[in-house]
CSV table of C-alpha atoms in Angstrom, one decimal:
chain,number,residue,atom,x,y,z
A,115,UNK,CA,0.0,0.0,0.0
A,116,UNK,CA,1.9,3.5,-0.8
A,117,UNK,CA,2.1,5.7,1.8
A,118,UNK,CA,0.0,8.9,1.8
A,119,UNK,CA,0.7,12.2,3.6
A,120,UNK,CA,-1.9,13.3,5.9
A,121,UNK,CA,-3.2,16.7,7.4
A,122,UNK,CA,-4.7,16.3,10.4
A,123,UNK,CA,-7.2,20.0,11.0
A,124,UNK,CA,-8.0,19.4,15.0
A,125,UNK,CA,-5.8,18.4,18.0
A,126,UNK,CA,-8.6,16.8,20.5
A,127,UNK,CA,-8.4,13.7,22.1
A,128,UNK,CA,-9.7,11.7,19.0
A,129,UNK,CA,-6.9,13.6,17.3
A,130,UNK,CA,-4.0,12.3,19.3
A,131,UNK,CA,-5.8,8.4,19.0
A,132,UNK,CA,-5.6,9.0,15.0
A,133,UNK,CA,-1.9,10.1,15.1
A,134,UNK,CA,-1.2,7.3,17.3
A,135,UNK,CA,-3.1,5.1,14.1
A,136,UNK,CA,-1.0,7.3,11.3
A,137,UNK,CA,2.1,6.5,12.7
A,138,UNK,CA,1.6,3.1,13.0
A,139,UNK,CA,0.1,2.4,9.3
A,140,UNK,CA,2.6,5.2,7.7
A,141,UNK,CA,5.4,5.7,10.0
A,142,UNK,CA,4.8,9.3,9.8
A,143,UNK,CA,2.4,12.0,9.9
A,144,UNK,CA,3.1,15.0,7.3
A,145,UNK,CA,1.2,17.8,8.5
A,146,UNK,CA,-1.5,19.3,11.0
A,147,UNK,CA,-3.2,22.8,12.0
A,148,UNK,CA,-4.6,24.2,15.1
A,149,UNK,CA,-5.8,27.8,16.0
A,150,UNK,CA,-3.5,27.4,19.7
A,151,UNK,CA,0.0,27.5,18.9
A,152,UNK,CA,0.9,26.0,21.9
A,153,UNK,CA,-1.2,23.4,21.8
A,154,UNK,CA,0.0,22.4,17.9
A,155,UNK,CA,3.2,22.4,19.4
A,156,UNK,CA,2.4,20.1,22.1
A,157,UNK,CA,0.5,17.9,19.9
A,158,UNK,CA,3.6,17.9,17.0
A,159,UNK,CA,6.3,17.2,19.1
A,160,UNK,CA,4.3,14.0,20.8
A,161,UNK,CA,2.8,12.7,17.1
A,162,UNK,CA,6.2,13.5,15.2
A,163,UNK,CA,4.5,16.1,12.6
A,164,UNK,CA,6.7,16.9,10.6
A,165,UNK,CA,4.9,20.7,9.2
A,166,UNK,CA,2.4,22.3,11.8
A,167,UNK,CA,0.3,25.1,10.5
A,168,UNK,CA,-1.7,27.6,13.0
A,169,UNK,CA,-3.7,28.3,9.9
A,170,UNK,CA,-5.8,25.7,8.3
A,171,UNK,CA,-6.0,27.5,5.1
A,172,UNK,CA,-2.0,27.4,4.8
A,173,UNK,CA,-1.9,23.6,5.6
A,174,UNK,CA,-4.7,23.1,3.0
A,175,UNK,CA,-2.9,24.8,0.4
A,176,UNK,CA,0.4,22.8,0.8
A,177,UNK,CA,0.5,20.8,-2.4
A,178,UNK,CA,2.1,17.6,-0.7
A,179,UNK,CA,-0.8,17.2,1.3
A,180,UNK,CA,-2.7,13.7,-0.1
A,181,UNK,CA,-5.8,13.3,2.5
A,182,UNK,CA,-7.3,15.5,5.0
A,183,UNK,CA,-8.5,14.0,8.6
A,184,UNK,CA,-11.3,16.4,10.5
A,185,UNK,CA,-11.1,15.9,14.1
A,186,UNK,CA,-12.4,19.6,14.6
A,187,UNK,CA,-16.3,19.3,16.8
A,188,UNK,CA,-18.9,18.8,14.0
A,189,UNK,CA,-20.0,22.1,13.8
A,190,UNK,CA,-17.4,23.2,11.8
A,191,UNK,CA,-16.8,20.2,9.7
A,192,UNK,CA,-18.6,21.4,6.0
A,193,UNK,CA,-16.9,24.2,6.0
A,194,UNK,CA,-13.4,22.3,6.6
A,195,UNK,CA,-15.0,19.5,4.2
A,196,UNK,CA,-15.6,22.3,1.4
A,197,UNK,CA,-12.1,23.7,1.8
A,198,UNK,CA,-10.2,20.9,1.4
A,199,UNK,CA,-12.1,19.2,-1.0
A,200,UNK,CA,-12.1,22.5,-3.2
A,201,UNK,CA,-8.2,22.5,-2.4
A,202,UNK,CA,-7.6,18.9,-4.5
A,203,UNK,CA,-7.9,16.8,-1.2
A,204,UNK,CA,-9.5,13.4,-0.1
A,205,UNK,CA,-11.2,13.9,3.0
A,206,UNK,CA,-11.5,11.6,6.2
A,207,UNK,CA,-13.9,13.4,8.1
A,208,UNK,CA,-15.2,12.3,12.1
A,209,UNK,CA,-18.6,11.7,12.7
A,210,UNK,CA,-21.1,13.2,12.6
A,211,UNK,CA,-19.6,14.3,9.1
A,212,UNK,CA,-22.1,17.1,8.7
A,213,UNK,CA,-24.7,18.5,11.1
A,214,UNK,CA,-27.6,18.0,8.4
A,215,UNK,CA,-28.8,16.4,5.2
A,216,UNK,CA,-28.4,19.2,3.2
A,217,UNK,CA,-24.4,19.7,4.4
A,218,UNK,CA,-24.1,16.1,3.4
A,219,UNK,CA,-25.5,16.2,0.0
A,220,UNK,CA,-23.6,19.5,-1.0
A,221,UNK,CA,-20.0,18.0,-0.1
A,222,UNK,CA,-20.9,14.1,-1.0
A,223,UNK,CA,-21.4,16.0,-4.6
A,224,UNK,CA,-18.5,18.0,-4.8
A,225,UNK,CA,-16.6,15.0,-3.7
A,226,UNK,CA,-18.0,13.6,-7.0
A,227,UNK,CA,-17.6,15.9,-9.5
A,228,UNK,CA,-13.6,16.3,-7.8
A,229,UNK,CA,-13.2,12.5,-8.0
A,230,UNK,CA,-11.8,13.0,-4.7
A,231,UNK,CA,-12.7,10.2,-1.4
A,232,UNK,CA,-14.9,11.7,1.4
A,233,UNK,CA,-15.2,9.1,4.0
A,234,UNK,CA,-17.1,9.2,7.6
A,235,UNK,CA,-15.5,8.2,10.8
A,236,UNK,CA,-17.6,5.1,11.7
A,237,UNK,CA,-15.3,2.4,13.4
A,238,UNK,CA,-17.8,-0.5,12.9
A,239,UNK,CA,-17.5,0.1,8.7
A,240,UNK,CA,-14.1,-0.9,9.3
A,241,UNK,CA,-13.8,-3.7,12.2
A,242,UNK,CA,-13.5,-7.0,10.5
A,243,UNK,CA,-15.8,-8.7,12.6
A,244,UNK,CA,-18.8,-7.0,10.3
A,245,UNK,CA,-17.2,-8.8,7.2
A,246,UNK,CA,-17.9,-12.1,8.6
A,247,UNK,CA,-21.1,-11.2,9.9
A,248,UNK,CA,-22.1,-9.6,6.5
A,249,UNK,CA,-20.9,-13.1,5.3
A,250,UNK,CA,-22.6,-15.2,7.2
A,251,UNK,CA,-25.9,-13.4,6.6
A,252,UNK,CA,-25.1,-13.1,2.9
A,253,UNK,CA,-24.4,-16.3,3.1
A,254,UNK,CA,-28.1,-17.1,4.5
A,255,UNK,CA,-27.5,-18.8,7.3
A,256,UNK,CA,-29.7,-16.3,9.4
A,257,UNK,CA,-32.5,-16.5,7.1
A,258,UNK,CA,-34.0,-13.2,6.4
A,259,UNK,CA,-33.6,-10.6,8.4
A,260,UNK,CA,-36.7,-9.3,10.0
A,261,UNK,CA,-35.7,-7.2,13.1
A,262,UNK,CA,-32.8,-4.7,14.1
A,263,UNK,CA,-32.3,-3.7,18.3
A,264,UNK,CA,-29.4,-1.2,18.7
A,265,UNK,CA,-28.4,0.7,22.0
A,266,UNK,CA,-26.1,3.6,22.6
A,267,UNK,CA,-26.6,5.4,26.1
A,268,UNK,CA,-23.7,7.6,27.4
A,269,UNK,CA,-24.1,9.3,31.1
A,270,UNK,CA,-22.6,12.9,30.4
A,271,UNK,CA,-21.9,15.6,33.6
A,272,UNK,CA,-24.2,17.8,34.0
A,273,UNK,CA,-23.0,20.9,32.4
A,274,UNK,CA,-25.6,23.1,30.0
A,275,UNK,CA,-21.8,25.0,29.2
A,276,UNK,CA,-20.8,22.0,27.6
A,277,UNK,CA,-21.1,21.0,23.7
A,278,UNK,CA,-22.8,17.8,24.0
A,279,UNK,CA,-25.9,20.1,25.4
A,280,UNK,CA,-25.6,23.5,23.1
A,281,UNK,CA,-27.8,23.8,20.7
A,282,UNK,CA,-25.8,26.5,19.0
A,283,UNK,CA,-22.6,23.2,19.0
A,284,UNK,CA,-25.1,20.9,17.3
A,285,UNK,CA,-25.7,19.0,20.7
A,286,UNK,CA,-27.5,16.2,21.8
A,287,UNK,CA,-27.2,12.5,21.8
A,288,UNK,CA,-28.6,11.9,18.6
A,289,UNK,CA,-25.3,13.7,16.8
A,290,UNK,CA,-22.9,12.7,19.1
A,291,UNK,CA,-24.1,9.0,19.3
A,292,UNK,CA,-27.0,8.2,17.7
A,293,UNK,CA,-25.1,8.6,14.2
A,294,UNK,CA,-23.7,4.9,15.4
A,295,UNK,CA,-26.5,3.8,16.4
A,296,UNK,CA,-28.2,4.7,13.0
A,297,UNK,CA,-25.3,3.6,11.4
A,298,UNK,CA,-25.2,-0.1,12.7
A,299,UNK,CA,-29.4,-0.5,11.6
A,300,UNK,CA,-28.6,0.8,8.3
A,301,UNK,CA,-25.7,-1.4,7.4
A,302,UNK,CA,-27.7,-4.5,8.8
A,303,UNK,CA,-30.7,-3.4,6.5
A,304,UNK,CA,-31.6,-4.1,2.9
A,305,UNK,CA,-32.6,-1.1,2.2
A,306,UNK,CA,-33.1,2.8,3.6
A,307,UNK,CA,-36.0,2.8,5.8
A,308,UNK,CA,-38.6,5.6,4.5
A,309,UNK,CA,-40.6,5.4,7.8
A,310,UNK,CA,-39.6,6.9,11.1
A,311,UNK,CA,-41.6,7.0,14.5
A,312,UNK,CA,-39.6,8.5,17.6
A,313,UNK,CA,-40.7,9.9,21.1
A,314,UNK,CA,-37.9,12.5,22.6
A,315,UNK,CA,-37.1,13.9,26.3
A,316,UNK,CA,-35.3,17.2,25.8
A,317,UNK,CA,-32.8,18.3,27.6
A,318,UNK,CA,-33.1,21.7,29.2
A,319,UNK,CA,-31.0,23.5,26.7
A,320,UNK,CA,-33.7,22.2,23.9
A,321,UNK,CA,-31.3,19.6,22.7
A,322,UNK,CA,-32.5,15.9,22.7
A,323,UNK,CA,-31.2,13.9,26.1
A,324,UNK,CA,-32.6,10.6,25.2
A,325,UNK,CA,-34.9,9.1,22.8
A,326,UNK,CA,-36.6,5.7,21.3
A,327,UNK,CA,-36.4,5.5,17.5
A,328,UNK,CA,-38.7,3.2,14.9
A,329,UNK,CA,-37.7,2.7,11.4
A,330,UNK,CA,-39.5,0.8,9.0
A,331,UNK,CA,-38.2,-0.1,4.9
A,332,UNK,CA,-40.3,-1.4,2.3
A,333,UNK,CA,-39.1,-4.9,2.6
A,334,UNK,CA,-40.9,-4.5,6.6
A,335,UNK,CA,-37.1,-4.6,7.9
A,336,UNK,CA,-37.6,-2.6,11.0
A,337,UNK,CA,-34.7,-1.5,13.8
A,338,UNK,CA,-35.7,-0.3,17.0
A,339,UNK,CA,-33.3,2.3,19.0
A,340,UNK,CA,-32.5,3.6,22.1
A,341,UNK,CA,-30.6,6.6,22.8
A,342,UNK,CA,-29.4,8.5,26.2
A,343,UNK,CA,-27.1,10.9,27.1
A,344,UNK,CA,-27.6,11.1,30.8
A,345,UNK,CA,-28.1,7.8,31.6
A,346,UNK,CA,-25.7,4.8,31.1
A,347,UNK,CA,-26.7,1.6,28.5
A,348,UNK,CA,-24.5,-0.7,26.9
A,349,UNK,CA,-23.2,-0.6,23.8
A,350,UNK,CA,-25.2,-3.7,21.9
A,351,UNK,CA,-26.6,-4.2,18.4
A,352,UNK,CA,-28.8,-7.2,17.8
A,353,UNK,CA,-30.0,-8.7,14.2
A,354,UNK,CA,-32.4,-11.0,14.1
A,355,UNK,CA,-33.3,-13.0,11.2
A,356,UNK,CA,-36.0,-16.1,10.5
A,357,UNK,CA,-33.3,-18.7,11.3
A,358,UNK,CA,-31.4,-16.9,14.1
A,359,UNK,CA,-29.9,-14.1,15.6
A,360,UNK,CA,-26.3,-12.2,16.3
A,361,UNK,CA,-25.5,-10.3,19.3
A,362,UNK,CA,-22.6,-7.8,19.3
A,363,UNK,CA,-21.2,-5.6,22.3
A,364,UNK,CA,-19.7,-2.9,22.2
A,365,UNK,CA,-20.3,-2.7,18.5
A,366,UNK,CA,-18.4,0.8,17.4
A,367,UNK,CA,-15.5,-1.8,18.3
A,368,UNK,CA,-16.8,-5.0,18.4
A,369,UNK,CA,-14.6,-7.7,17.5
A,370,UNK,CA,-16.8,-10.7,19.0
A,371,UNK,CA,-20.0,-11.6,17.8
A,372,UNK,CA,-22.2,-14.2,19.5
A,373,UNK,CA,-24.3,-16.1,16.8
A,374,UNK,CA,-27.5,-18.4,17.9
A,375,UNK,CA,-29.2,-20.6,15.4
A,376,UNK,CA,-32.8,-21.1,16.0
A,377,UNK,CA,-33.7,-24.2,13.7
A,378,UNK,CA,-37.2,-24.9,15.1
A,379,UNK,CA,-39.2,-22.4,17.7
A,380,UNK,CA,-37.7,-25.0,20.4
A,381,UNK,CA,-33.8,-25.8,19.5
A,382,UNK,CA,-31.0,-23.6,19.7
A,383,UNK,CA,-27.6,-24.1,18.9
A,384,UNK,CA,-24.5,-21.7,19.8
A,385,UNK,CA,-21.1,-20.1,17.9
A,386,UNK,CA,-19.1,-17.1,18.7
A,387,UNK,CA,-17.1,-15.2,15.8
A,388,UNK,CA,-13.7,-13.5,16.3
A,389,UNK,CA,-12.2,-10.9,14.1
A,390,UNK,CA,-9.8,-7.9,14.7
A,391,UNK,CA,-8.5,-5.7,17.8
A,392,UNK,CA,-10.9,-3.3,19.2
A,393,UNK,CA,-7.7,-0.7,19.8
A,394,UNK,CA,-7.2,-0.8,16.3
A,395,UNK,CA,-10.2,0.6,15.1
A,396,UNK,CA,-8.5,3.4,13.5
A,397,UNK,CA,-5.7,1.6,12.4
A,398,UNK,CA,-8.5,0.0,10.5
A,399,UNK,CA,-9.8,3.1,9.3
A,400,UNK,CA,-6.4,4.6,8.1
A,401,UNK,CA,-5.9,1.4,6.0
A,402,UNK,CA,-9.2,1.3,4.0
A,403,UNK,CA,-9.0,4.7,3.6
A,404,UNK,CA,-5.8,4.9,1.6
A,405,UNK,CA,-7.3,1.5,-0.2
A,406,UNK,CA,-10.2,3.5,-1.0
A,407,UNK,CA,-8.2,6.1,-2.3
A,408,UNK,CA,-5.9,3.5,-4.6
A,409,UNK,CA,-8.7,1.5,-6.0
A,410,UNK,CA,-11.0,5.1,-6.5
A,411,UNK,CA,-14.4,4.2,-4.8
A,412,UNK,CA,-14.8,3.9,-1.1
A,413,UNK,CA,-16.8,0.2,-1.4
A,414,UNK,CA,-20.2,1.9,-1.1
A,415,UNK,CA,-18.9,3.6,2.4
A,416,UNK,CA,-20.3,7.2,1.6
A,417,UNK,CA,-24.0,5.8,0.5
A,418,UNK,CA,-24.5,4.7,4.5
A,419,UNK,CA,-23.4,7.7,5.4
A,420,UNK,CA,-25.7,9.7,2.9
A,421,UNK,CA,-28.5,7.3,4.3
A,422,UNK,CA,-27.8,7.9,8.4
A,423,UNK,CA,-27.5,12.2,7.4
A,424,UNK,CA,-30.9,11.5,5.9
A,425,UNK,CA,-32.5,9.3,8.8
A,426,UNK,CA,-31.1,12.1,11.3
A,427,UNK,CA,-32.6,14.9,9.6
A,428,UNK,CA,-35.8,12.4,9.4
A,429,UNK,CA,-35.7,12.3,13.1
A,430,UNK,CA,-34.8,15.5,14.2
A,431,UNK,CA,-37.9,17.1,11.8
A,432,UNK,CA,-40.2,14.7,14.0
A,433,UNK,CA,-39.0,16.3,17.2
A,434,UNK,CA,-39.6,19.7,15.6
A,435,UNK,CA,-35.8,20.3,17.2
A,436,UNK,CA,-33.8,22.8,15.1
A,437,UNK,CA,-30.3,23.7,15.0
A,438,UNK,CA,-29.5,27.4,14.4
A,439,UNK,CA,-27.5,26.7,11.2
A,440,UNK,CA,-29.8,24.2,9.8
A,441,UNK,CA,-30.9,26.0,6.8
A,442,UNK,CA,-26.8,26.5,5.3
């Protein structure tokens, strides 16, 4: 695989996780920007960046730049997307990758009329226990799959200063987790679901604290969700089909799978799939990305994405909640 150099915009915690991934795939990392110069510096000399930049702009306009990774909170990531798209770059972007459908749709075509990779930061598209899962229900040894369960509850501090509750920072739990949530039902589905029924509890700030989502496709595939942001679940995605079912914790990083056969309504049998190494989720990512980028199609990758933006938006217009920037 030939190496790439890589701009990293954004020195956060899921910044310094990446590098850690860059280093280890590449052996190097060629550039990254921040606003605070001391904490570029900071970052660069831990990472071994080889160019910083205090000014994104700059860093985008440095022709040796190959891909672009956004770690910067999702508020600002379209107009990051834009830039360095418009500048000749791929783009590996965190979730969520935009804060609305419309975002999504004008950078996903940009993206195509550049030729350029845009790809989202969800971990399970890349573990390599969902290959063998996919597999095995390709494979039809799960039947047909009737019924989707996914959990995702996170217990934040009680802060209304905090992003995860501003409204004006695109808060809530269904952007900051529910986009993985969405993401595992969608992948697991035949198709897009075009029916969504949701009840919401708000959060004082007006963003949504937790929520139970119903999707339905036109095949009668239907996932069921649960979402909270002050209150703790597990991470677990279930699929059930008419000849069994797969269970998988912690599923943004799974690498288990537990897989029960139901042959009749009254015998079960048992299996456990193993694939991969949850602390190399990125490593993961890093690697398809540059495939992505060699073979020039991201294996479908951006079309779930597309379909979680538009489920969100879906969602969101059923609450009647609005973000202040919703309409650019």
């Amino acid at each position: 695989m030939k190496k790439l150099n890589w701009g990293i915009i954004g020195v956060g915690w899921i910044a310094h996780e990446m590098a850690d991934a860059l280093n280890q795939v590449n052996g190097e990392i060629y550039a990254a920007t921040a606003p605070t110069a001391a904490h570029l510096a900071k970052f660069s000399a831990e990472k071994h960046v080889l160019h910083t930049y205090t000014n994104a702009d700059a860093m985008l306009n440095d022709p040796n730049v190959d891909v672009v990774y956004i770690a910067t909170p999702h508020t600002f990531h379209y107009e990051y997307i834009k830039k360095a798209l418009l500048a000749d770059k791929h783009v590996f972007c965190e979730k969520a990758i935009t804060v609305n459908a419309h975002q999504f749709d004008e950078v996903a075509a940009l993206a195509r009329k550049k030729n350029l990779i845009l790809s989202e930061g969800f971990t399970l598209y890349h573990m390599p226990i969902y290959k063998q899962v996919k597999d095995l229900i390709n494979a039809g040894k799960l039947g047909e799959i009737h019924m989707i369960q996914v959990n995702f509850g996170s217990l934040k501090d009680y802060d209304v200063n905090n992003r995860f509750f501003s409204k004006e920072l695109a808060g809530g739990a269904l952007l900051d987790i529910g986009g993985y949530a969405t993401a595992f039902a969608r992948y697991f589905m035949d198709e897009q679901p075009n029916a969504v029924q949701t009840m919401v509890k708000f959060f004082e700030t007006g963003v949504d604290e937790q929520s139970g989502i119903i999707m339905k496709n036109t095949r009668e595939q239907m996932a069921v969700m649960a979402l909270s942001m002050r209150a703790k679940q597990p991470k677990r995605g279930v699929v059930s089909g008419t000849k069994g079912y797969v269970e998988i914790d912690q599923y943004p990083r799974a690498t288990e799978a537990q897989i029960t056969y139901t042959s009749s309504a009254h015998g079960e049998t048992h299996t456990t799939l193993t694939a991969g190494v949850s602390a190399d989720a990125l490593v993961y990512e890093v690697q398809d990305m540059q495939r992505y980028i060699e073979q020039g199609h991201d294996d479908g990758e951006l079309a779930l994405s597309h379909d979680v933006a538009h489920l969100l938006d879906s969602v969101r217009t059923a609450w009647g909640m609005r973000y202040p920037f919703d309409n650019k």
